[in-house]
Amino acid sequence: MSQVSRRVSVRTLDRDEWAIHRQVRLAALDTNPEAFGATLVSQQLLDEADWRRRVDDRSWFAFLDTEPVGMVRLWYDPCTKPVPEVIALWVAPPARRAGVARQLMLTAVGTAQRLAGCADLWVSLDNTAARGLYQSLGFQPTGSTQSTSDGRPEMHMRLPRR
């Protein structure tokens, strides 16, 4: 029996698709709470208006066929955050190791390069899979580290200007 190949697509959402953002974000917080600054409970308290405001052109969502399975966001403000930072990358466990994270990262990094020519991110020291992905895309450790709010060490990586 042959396995059916599923198509990965990455795109932003329209404000009317706010429920997709909510679904993916809550799944991410439920599955991997250690990877985010917010808590599941705090995000569950947000109403429709809050979720609609969060839909923007620097957040991308991955779909396997039509099923939402991942997200990534770019934090950038030319006045206060001149180097775009890739944040909130997450892929649903059943969709992992299928190239979804790479597609999300390529989209975010392409935008970061158009905006500023480079990109930053922070990654947990124990997340070897993510570090490998980032290095394969050209990110390099800067030598800076920090601790998350729960004390886990993270390392800073930068995609240099091209």
Coordinates of C-alpha atoms in Angstrom, one line a residue:
M1 CA 0.0 0.0 0.0
S2 CA 1.5 3.4 -0.9
Q3 CA 1.5 6.3 1.5
V4 CA -0.3 9.4 0.3
S5 CA 1.9 12.5 0.3
R6 CA 0.5 15.5 2.0
R7 CA 1.1 19.0 0.8
V8 CA 2.7 21.6 3.1
S9 CA 1.8 25.2 2.7
V10 CA 2.7 28.3 4.7
R11 CA 0.7 31.5 4.8
T12 CA -0.5 34.4 6.9
L13 CA -4.1 34.4 8.1
D14 CA -6.9 36.8 7.4
R15 CA -8.5 38.4 10.5
D16 CA -11.6 36.3 10.0
E17 CA -9.4 33.2 10.5
W18 CA -8.5 34.2 14.0
A19 CA -9.8 30.9 15.3
I20 CA -7.0 29.1 13.5
H21 CA -4.5 31.3 15.3
R22 CA -6.1 30.5 18.6
Q23 CA -6.3 26.7 17.8
V24 CA -2.6 26.5 16.9
R25 CA -1.4 28.8 19.7
L26 CA -3.3 26.9 22.4
A27 CA -2.1 23.5 21.0
A28 CA 1.5 24.8 21.2
L29 CA 1.1 26.0 24.7
D30 CA -0.6 22.7 25.7
T31 CA 2.0 20.5 24.0
N32 CA 5.2 22.5 24.7
P33 CA 4.6 25.1 27.4
E34 CA 8.3 25.4 28.2
A35 CA 8.9 26.9 24.8
F36 CA 6.8 30.0 25.2
G37 CA 6.6 33.0 27.5
A38 CA 2.9 32.9 27.9
T39 CA 0.8 30.2 29.7
L40 CA -2.0 28.2 28.3
V41 CA -4.4 29.6 31.0
S42 CA -3.6 33.2 30.1
Q43 CA -4.1 32.6 26.4
Q44 CA -7.4 30.7 27.0
L45 CA -8.8 33.9 28.7
L46 CA -8.3 36.0 25.5
D47 CA -11.5 36.8 23.6
E48 CA -12.2 37.0 19.9
A49 CA -11.2 40.7 19.7
D50 CA -7.9 39.9 21.2
W51 CA -7.2 37.0 18.8
R52 CA -8.3 39.2 15.8
R53 CA -5.8 41.9 16.9
R54 CA -3.0 39.2 17.0
V55 CA -3.5 38.2 13.4
D56 CA -0.9 40.1 11.4
D57 CA 1.4 39.9 8.4
R58 CA 4.4 38.7 10.4
S59 CA 2.9 35.5 11.7
W60 CA 2.7 32.5 9.5
F61 CA 0.9 29.2 9.8
A62 CA 1.7 25.9 8.3
F63 CA -0.9 23.5 6.9
L64 CA -0.7 19.9 5.8
D65 CA -3.3 19.9 3.1
T66 CA -5.9 22.0 5.0
E67 CA -5.1 21.1 8.5
P68 CA -3.2 23.8 10.6
V69 CA -0.1 22.2 12.1
G70 CA 2.4 24.9 12.9
M71 CA 3.3 28.5 13.3
V72 CA 6.1 31.0 13.5
R73 CA 6.3 34.8 14.2
L74 CA 8.8 37.5 13.4
W75 CA 9.2 40.2 16.0
Y76 CA 10.5 43.4 14.3
D77 CA 10.3 47.1 14.8
P78 CA 12.8 49.2 12.9
C79 CA 13.0 51.7 15.8
T80 CA 13.2 49.4 18.8
K81 CA 14.0 46.0 17.4
P82 CA 16.1 46.6 14.3
V83 CA 17.2 43.0 13.9
P84 CA 14.1 40.8 13.3
E85 CA 13.8 38.0 15.8
V86 CA 12.2 34.7 14.9
I87 CA 9.9 33.6 17.7
A88 CA 7.1 31.2 18.5
L89 CA 8.2 28.4 16.1
W90 CA 6.0 25.3 16.8
V91 CA 4.9 22.3 14.8
A92 CA 2.3 19.8 16.0
P93 CA 3.9 16.5 17.0
P94 CA 2.3 14.4 14.3
A95 CA 3.7 16.8 11.6
R96 CA 7.2 16.9 13.0
R97 CA 10.1 15.7 10.8
A98 CA 8.1 16.3 7.7
G99 CA 9.8 19.6 6.7
V100 CA 7.1 21.8 8.2
A101 CA 9.5 23.7 10.5
R102 CA 11.9 24.3 7.6
Q103 CA 9.1 25.7 5.5
L104 CA 8.0 28.0 8.3
M105 CA 11.6 29.1 9.0
L106 CA 12.3 29.8 5.3
T107 CA 9.3 32.1 5.2
A108 CA 10.2 34.0 8.3
V109 CA 13.9 34.2 7.4
G110 CA 13.1 35.4 3.9
T111 CA 11.0 38.3 5.3
A112 CA 13.6 39.1 7.9
Q113 CA 16.3 39.3 5.2
R114 CA 14.1 41.6 3.1
L115 CA 13.4 43.8 6.1
A116 CA 16.9 44.0 7.6
G117 CA 19.3 41.7 5.9
C118 CA 19.7 39.4 8.9
A119 CA 17.7 37.6 11.7
D120 CA 18.1 36.6 15.4
L121 CA 16.6 33.9 17.5
W122 CA 17.1 32.2 20.9
V123 CA 17.0 28.4 21.2
S124 CA 17.0 26.2 24.2
L125 CA 20.5 24.5 24.7
D126 CA 18.9 21.1 25.0
N127 CA 16.8 21.4 21.8
T128 CA 19.3 19.8 19.4
A129 CA 16.8 19.3 16.6
A130 CA 15.9 23.0 16.5
R131 CA 19.6 24.0 16.7
G132 CA 20.4 21.7 13.8
L133 CA 17.6 23.2 11.7
Y134 CA 18.8 26.7 12.4
Q135 CA 22.4 25.9 11.6
S136 CA 21.3 24.3 8.4
L137 CA 19.7 27.6 7.4
G138 CA 22.9 29.5 8.2
F139 CA 22.3 30.7 11.8
Q140 CA 25.4 30.8 13.9
P141 CA 25.8 30.9 17.7
T142 CA 26.8 34.4 18.9
G143 CA 28.2 33.2 22.2
S144 CA 25.4 35.0 24.2
T145 CA 23.3 33.0 26.5
Q146 CA 20.4 33.7 28.8
S147 CA 18.0 31.9 31.1
T148 CA 14.3 31.5 30.5
S149 CA 11.8 32.5 33.2
D150 CA 11.9 28.9 34.4
G151 CA 15.7 28.8 34.5
R152 CA 16.4 26.8 31.3
P153 CA 19.5 28.0 29.4
E154 CA 19.1 29.4 25.9
M155 CA 21.7 30.4 23.3
H156 CA 21.5 33.3 20.9
M157 CA 21.9 32.6 17.2
R158 CA 22.2 35.0 14.3
L159 CA 21.7 34.7 10.6
P160 CA 24.4 37.1 9.3
R161 CA 23.8 39.7 6.7
R162 CA 24.3 38.6 3.1

